[in-house]
CSV table of C-alpha atoms and ligand atoms in Angstrom, one decimal:
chain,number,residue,atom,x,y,z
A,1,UNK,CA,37.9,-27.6,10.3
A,2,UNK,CA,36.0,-30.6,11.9
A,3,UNK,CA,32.8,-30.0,10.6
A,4,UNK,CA,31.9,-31.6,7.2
A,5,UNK,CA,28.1,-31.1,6.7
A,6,UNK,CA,25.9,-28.4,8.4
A,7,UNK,CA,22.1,-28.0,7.6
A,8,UNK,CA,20.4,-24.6,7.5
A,9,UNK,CA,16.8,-23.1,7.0
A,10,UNK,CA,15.6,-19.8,6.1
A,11,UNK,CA,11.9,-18.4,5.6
A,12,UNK,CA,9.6,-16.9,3.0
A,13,UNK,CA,8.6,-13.8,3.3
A,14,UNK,CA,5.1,-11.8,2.6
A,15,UNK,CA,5.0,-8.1,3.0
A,16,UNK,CA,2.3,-6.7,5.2
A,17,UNK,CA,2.8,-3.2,3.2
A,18,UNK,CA,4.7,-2.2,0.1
A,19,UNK,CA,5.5,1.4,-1.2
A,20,UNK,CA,7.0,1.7,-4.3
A,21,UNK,CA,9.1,5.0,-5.1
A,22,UNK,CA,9.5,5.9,-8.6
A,23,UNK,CA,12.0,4.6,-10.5
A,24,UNK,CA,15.8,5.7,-9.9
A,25,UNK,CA,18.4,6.9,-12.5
A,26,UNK,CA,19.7,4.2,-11.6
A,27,UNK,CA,17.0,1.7,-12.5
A,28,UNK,CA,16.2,0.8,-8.9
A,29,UNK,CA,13.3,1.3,-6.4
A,30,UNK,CA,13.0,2.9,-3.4
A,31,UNK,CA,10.5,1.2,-1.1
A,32,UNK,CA,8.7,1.5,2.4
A,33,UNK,CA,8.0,-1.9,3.6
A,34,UNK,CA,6.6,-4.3,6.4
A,35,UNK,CA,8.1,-7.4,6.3
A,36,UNK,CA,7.4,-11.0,7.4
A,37,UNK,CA,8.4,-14.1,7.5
A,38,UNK,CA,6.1,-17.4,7.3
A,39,UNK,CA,6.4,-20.6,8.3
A,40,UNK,CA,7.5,-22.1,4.6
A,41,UNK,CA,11.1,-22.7,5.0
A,42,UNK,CA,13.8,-23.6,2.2
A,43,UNK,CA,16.5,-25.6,3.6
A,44,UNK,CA,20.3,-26.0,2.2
A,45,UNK,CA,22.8,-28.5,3.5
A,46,UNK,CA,26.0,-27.8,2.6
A,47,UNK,CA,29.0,-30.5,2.4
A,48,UNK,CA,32.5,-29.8,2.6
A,49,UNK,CA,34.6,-30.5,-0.4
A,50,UNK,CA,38.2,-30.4,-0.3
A,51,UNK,CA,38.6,-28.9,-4.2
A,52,UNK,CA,37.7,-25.3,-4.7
A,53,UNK,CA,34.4,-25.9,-6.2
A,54,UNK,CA,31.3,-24.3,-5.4
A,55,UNK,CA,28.8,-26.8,-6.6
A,56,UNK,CA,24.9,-27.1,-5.6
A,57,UNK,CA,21.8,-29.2,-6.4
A,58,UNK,CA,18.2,-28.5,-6.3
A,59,UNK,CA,14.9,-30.3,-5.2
A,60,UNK,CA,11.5,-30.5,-4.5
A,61,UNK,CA,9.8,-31.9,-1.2
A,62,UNK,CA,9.8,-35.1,-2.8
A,63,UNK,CA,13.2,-35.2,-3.9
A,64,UNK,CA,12.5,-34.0,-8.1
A,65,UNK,CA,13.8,-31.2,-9.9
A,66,UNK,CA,12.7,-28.1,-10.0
A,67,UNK,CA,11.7,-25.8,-12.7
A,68,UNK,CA,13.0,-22.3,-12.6
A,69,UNK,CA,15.9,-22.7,-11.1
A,70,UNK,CA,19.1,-23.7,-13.1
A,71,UNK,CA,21.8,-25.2,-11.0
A,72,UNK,CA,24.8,-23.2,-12.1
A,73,UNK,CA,26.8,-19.9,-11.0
A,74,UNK,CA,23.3,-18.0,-11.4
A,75,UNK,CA,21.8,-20.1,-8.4
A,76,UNK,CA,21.1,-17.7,-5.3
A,77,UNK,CA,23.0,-19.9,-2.8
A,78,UNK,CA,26.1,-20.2,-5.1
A,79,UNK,CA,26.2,-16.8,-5.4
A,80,UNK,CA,26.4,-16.4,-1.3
A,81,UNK,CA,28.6,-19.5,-0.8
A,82,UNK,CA,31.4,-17.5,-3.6
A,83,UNK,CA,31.3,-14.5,-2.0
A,84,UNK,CA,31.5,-15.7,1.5
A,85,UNK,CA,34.4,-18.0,0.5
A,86,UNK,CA,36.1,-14.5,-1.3
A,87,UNK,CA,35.7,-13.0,2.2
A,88,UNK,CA,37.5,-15.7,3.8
A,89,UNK,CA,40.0,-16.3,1.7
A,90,UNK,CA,38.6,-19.8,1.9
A,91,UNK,CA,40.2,-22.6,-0.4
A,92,UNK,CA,38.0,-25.4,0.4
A,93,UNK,CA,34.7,-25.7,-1.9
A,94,UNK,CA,31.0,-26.7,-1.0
A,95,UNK,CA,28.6,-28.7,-2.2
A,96,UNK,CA,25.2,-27.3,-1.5
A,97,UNK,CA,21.7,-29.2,-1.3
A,98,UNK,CA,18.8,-27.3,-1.2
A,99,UNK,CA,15.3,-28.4,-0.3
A,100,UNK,CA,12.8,-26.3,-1.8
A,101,UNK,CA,9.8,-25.9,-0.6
A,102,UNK,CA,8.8,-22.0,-1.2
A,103,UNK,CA,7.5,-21.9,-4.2
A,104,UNK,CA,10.1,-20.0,-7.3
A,105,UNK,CA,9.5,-16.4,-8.5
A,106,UNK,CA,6.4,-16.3,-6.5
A,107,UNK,CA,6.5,-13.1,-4.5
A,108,UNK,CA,8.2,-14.9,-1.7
A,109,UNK,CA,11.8,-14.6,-1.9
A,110,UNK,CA,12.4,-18.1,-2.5
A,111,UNK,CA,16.1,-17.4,-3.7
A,112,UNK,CA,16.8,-15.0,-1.1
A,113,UNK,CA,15.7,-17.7,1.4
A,114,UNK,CA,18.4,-20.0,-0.1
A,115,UNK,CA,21.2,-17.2,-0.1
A,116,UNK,CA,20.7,-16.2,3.5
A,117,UNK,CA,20.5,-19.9,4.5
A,118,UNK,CA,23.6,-20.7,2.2
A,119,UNK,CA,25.7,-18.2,3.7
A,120,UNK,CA,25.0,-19.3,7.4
A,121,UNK,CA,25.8,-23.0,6.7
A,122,UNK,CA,29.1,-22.5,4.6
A,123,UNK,CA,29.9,-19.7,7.5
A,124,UNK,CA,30.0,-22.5,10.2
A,125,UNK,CA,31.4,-25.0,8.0
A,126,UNK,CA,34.2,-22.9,7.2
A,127,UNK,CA,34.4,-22.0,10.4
A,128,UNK,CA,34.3,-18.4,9.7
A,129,UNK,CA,34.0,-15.5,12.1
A,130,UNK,CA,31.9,-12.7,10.4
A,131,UNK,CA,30.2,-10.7,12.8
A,132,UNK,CA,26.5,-9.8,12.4
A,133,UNK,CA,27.0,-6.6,10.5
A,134,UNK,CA,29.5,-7.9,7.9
A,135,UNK,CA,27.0,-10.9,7.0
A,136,UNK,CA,24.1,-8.2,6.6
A,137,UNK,CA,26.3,-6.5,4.6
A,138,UNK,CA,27.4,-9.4,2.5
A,139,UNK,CA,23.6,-10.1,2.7
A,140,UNK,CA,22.8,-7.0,1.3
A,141,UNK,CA,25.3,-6.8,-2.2
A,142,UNK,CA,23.6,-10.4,-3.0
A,143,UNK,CA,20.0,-8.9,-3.2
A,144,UNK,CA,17.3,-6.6,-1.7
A,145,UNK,CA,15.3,-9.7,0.5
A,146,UNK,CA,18.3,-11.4,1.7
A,147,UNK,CA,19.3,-9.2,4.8
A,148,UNK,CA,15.3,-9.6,5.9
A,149,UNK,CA,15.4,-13.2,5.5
A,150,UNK,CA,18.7,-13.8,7.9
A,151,UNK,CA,16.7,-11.4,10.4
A,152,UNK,CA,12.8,-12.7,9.6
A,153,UNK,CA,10.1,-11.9,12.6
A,154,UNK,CA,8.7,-8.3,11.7
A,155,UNK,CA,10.5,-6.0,10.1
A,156,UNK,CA,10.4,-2.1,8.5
A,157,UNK,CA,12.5,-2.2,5.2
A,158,UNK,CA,13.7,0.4,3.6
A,159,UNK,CA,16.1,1.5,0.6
A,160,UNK,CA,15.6,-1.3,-1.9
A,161,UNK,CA,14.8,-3.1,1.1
A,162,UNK,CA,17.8,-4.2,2.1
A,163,UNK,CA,17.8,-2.1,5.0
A,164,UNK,CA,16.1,-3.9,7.4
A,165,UNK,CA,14.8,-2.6,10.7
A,166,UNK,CA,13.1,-5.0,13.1
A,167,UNK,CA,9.4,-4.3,14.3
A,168,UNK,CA,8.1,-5.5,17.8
A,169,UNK,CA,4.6,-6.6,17.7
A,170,UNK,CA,2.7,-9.6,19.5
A,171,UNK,CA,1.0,-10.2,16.3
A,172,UNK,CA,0.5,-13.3,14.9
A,173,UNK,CA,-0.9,-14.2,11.3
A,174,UNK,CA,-2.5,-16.9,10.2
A,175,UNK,CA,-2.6,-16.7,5.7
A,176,UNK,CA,-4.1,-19.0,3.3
A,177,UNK,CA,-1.2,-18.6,0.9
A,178,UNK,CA,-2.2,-19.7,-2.8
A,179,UNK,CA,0.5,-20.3,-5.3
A,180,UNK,CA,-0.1,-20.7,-9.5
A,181,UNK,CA,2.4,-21.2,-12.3
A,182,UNK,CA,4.3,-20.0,-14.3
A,183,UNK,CA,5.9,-17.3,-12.4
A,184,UNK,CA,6.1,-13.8,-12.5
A,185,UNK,CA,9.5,-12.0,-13.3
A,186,UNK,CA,10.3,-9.4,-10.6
A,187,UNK,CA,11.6,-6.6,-13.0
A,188,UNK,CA,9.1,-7.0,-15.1
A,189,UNK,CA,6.3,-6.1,-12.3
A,190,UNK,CA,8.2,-3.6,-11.8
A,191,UNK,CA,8.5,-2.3,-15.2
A,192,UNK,CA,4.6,-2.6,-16.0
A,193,UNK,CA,4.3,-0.7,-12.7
A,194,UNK,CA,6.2,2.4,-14.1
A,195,UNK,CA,4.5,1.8,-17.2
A,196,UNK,CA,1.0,1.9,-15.2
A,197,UNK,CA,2.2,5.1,-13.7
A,198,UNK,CA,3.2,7.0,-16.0
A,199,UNK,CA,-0.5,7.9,-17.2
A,200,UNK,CA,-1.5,8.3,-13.6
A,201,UNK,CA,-1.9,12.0,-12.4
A,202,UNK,CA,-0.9,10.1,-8.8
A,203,UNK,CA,2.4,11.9,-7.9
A,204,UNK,CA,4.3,9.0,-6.1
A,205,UNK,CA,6.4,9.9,-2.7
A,206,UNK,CA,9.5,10.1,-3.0
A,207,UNK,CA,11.2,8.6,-0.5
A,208,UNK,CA,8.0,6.3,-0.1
A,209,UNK,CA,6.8,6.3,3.5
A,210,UNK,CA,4.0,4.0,5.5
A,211,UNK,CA,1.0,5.4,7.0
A,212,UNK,CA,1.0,6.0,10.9
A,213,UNK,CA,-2.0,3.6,11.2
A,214,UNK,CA,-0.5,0.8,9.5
A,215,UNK,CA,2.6,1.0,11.8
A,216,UNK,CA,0.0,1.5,14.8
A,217,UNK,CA,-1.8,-1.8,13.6
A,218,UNK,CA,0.9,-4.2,13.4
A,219,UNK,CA,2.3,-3.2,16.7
A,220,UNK,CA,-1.2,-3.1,18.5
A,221,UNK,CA,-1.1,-7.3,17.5
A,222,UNK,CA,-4.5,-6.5,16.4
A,223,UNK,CA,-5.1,-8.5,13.2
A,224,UNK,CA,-8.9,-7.0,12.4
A,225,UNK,CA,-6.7,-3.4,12.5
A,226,UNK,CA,-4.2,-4.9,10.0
A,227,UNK,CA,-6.8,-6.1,7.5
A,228,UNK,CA,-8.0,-2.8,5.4
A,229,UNK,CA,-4.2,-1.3,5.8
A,230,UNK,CA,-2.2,-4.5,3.7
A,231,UNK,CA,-1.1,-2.7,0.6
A,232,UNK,CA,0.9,-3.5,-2.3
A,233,UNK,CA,2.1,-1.0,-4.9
A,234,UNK,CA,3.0,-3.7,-7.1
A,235,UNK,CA,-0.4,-5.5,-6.8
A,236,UNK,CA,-1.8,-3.4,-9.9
A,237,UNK,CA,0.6,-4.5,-12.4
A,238,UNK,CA,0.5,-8.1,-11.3
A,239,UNK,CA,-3.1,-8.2,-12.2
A,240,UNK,CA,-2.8,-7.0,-15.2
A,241,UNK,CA,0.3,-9.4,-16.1
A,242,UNK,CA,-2.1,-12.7,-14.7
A,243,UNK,CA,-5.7,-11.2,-14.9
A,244,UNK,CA,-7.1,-14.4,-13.0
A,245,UNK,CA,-5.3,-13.5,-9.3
A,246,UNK,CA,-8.2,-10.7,-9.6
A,247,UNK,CA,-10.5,-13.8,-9.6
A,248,UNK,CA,-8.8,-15.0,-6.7
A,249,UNK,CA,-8.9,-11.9,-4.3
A,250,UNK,CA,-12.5,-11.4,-5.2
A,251,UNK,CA,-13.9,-15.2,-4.1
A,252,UNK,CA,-11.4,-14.8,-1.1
A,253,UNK,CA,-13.3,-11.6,-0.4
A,254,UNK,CA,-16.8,-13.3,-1.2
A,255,UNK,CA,-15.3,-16.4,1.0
A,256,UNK,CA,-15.5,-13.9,4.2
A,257,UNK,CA,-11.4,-13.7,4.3
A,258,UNK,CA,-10.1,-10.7,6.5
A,259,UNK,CA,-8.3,-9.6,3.5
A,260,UNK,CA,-6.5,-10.4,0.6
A,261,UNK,CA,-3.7,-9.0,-1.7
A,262,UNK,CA,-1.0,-9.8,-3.9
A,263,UNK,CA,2.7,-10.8,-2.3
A,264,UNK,CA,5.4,-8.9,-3.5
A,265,UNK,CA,5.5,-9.1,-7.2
A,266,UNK,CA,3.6,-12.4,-7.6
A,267,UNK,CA,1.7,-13.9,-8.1
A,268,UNK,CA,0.8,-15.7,-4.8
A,269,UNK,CA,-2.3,-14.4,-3.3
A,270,UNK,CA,-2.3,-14.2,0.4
A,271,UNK,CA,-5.6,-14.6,2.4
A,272,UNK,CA,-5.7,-13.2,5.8
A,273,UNK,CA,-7.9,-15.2,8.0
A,274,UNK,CA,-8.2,-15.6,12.3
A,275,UNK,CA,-7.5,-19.0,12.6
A,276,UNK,CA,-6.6,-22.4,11.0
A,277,UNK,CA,-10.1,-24.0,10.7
A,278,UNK,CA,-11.0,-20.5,9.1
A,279,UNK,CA,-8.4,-20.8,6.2
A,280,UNK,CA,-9.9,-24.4,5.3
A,281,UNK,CA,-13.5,-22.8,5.3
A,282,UNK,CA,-12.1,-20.1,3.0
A,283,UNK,CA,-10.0,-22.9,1.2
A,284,UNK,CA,-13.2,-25.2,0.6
A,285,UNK,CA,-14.7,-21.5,-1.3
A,286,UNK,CA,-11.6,-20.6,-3.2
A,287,UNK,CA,-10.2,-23.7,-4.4
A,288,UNK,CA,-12.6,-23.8,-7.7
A,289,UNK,CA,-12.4,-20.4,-9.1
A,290,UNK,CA,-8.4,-20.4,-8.1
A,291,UNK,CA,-8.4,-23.9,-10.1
A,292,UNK,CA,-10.7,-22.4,-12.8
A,293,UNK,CA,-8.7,-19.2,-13.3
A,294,UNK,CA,-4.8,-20.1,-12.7
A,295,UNK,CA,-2.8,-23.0,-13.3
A,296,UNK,CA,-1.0,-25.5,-11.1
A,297,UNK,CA,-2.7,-24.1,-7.9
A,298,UNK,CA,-1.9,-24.7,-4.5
A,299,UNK,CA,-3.0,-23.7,-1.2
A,300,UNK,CA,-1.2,-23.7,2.3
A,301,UNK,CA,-2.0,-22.3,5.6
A,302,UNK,CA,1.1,-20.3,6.8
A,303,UNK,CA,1.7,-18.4,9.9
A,304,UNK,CA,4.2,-15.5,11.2
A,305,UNK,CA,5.8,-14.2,11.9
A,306,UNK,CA,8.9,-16.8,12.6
A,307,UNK,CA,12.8,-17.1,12.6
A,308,UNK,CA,14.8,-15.6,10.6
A,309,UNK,CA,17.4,-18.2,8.8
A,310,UNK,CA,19.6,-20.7,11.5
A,311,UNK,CA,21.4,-23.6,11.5
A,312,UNK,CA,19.1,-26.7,12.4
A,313,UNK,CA,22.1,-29.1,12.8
A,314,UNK,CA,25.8,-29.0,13.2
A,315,UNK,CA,26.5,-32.8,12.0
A,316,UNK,CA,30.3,-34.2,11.6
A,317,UNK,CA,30.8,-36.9,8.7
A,318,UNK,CA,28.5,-37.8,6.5
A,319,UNK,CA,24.4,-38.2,7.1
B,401,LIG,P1,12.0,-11.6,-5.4
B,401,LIG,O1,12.9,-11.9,-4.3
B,401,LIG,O2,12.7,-10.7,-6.5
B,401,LIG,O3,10.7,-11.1,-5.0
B,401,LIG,P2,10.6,-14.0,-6.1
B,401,LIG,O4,10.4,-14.2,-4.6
B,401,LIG,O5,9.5,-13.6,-6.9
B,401,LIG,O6,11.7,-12.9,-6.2
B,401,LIG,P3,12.5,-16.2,-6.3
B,401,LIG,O7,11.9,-17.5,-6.1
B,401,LIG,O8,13.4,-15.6,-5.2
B,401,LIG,O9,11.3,-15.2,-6.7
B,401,LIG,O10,13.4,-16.2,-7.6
B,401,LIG,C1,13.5,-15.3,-8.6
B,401,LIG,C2,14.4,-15.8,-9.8
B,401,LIG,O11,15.7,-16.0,-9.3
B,401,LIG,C3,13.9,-17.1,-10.3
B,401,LIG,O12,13.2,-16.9,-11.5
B,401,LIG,C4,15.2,-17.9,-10.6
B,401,LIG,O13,15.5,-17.9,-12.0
B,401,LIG,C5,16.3,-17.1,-9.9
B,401,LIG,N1,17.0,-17.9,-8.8
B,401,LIG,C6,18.3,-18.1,-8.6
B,401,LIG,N2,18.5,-18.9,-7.6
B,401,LIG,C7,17.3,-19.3,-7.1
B,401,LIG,C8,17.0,-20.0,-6.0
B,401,LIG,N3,17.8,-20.6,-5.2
B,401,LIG,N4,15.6,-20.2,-5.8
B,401,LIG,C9,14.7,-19.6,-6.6
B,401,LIG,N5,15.0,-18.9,-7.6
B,401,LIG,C10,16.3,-18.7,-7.9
């Protein structure tokens, strides 16, 4: 075991189209989805440790803590590192460090980000074999996002979205991605979604399924075809949970964005637009009402798709 440090990165991801089933017996989900991942990268370096520990620390771009994450067993990364080392039967330890830079319990699967990277670092460092379909499956017990964020590009996803299918298409996105605090808790989305539904007279699929056109769009690389077909199930009930992300879409919409909607459970807000010079013009419209309706707002211009999570160094010793 020669290595002592590796450094790994893994993506946000947006969904181009979310179906939500109705809820399970079993409390879950089923959904129909279109994955990708963005150019807003997480990234962990993990450092050997000779006791069995699995320990980790957390910071912001500029080196600060960050709120919303705890750094204890419930951490996303520690999760994968533990059961990666149970697999093993490794009795070395880790210390991970993880960079964040995708904002937490946004809608982008910040924490799956960090589990899929986590588990390709401590993999290499522990000089473990797992083939592909092990670490998917591994992937897949730690959460619904994290298989999609070791495969990132385009993707279908189905189940509870851990089943990920990859999607060929030459199209490339160009988002103005805007971000607010506090964040919004994933079950509880979904739980205002049931609750939304269950005065609907909608009957919801079951399985859900995407339209024909949608799927036609994204692999024509046409983005002007993409625009009226993004869809988000969950987009209702994150309005209603943060009313002012309705401001948002609206002066994106006024701003002459391509489209707007809701990422996953929210509440980031994601603009489609053609190009990089557009997203400022639409930035230079939205920025007010964004900073007038939500708090501690922040705009980026992302792209996809990209990468899926990979190792950006294989370092021995120290830094
Ligand atoms: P989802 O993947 O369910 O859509 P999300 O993208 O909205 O979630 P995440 O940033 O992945 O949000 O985190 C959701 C919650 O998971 C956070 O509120 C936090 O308490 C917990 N968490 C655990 N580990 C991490 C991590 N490494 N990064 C971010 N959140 C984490």
């Amino acid at each position: 075991m020669g290595t002592q440090q590796v450094l790994a990165q893994a993506p946000a991801k947006i969904n181009l189209a979310l179906r939500v089933g109705p809820l399970r017996p079993d409390g879950y989900h089923d959904l129909a989805t279109v994955y990708q991942a963005i150019d807003l990268h997480d990234q962990v370096r993990a450092t050997l440790r000779s006791d069995p520990v699995v320990s980790v620390e957390t910071v912001d771009r500029a080196g600060g803590p960050v709120a919303g994450v705890s750094d204890d067993h419930h951490h996303l990364a520690v999760l994968a590192a533990q059961s990666l080392r149970a697999r093993g039967g490794v009795t070395a330890g880790v210390h991970l460090h993880v960079r964040k830079n995708i904002p937490v319990a946004a809608g982008l699967a910040g924490g799956s980000a960090d589990a899929a990277a986590a588990l390709l670092a401590c993999m290499e460092l522990w000089g473990l074999g797992l083939d592909r379909a092990e670490l998917l499956g591994l992937a897949a017990e730690l959460g619904s996002d994290v298989p999609f964020a070791l495969a990132g590009e385009t993707a279908l996803g189905a189940g509870r979205g851990e089943q990920v299918r990859p999607l060929t298409t030459g199209m490339a996105t160009t988002w103005l991605l805007i971000s607010s605090a506090p964040g919004l808790a994933t079950p509880s989305v979904y739980t205002q979604t049931d609750r939304m539904r269950e005065g609907s007279a909608v009957l919801q699929p079951q399985p859900p399924h995407l339209p024909d056109d949608l799927l036609a769009a994204v692999r024509s690389g046409e983005v002007t075809r993409l625009g009226p077909l993004l869809h988000n199930d969950l987009q209702p009930a994150a309005l209603h949970l943060r009313p002012g992300l309705a401001n948002v879409l609206a002066a994106g919409r006024a701003a002459g964005s391509i489209a707007g909607l809701v990422s996953g459970s929210g509440p980031s807000v994601l603009l489609l637009v053609a190009d990089d010079a557009h997203a400022d013009a639409v930035a230079g419209a939205v920025t007010p009402v964004a900073r007038a309706a939500l708090n501690d707002v922040q705009l980026r211009t992302v792209h996809g798709p990209v990468a899926g999570a990979r190792l950006v160094s294989r370092p021995s010793g120290s830094d």
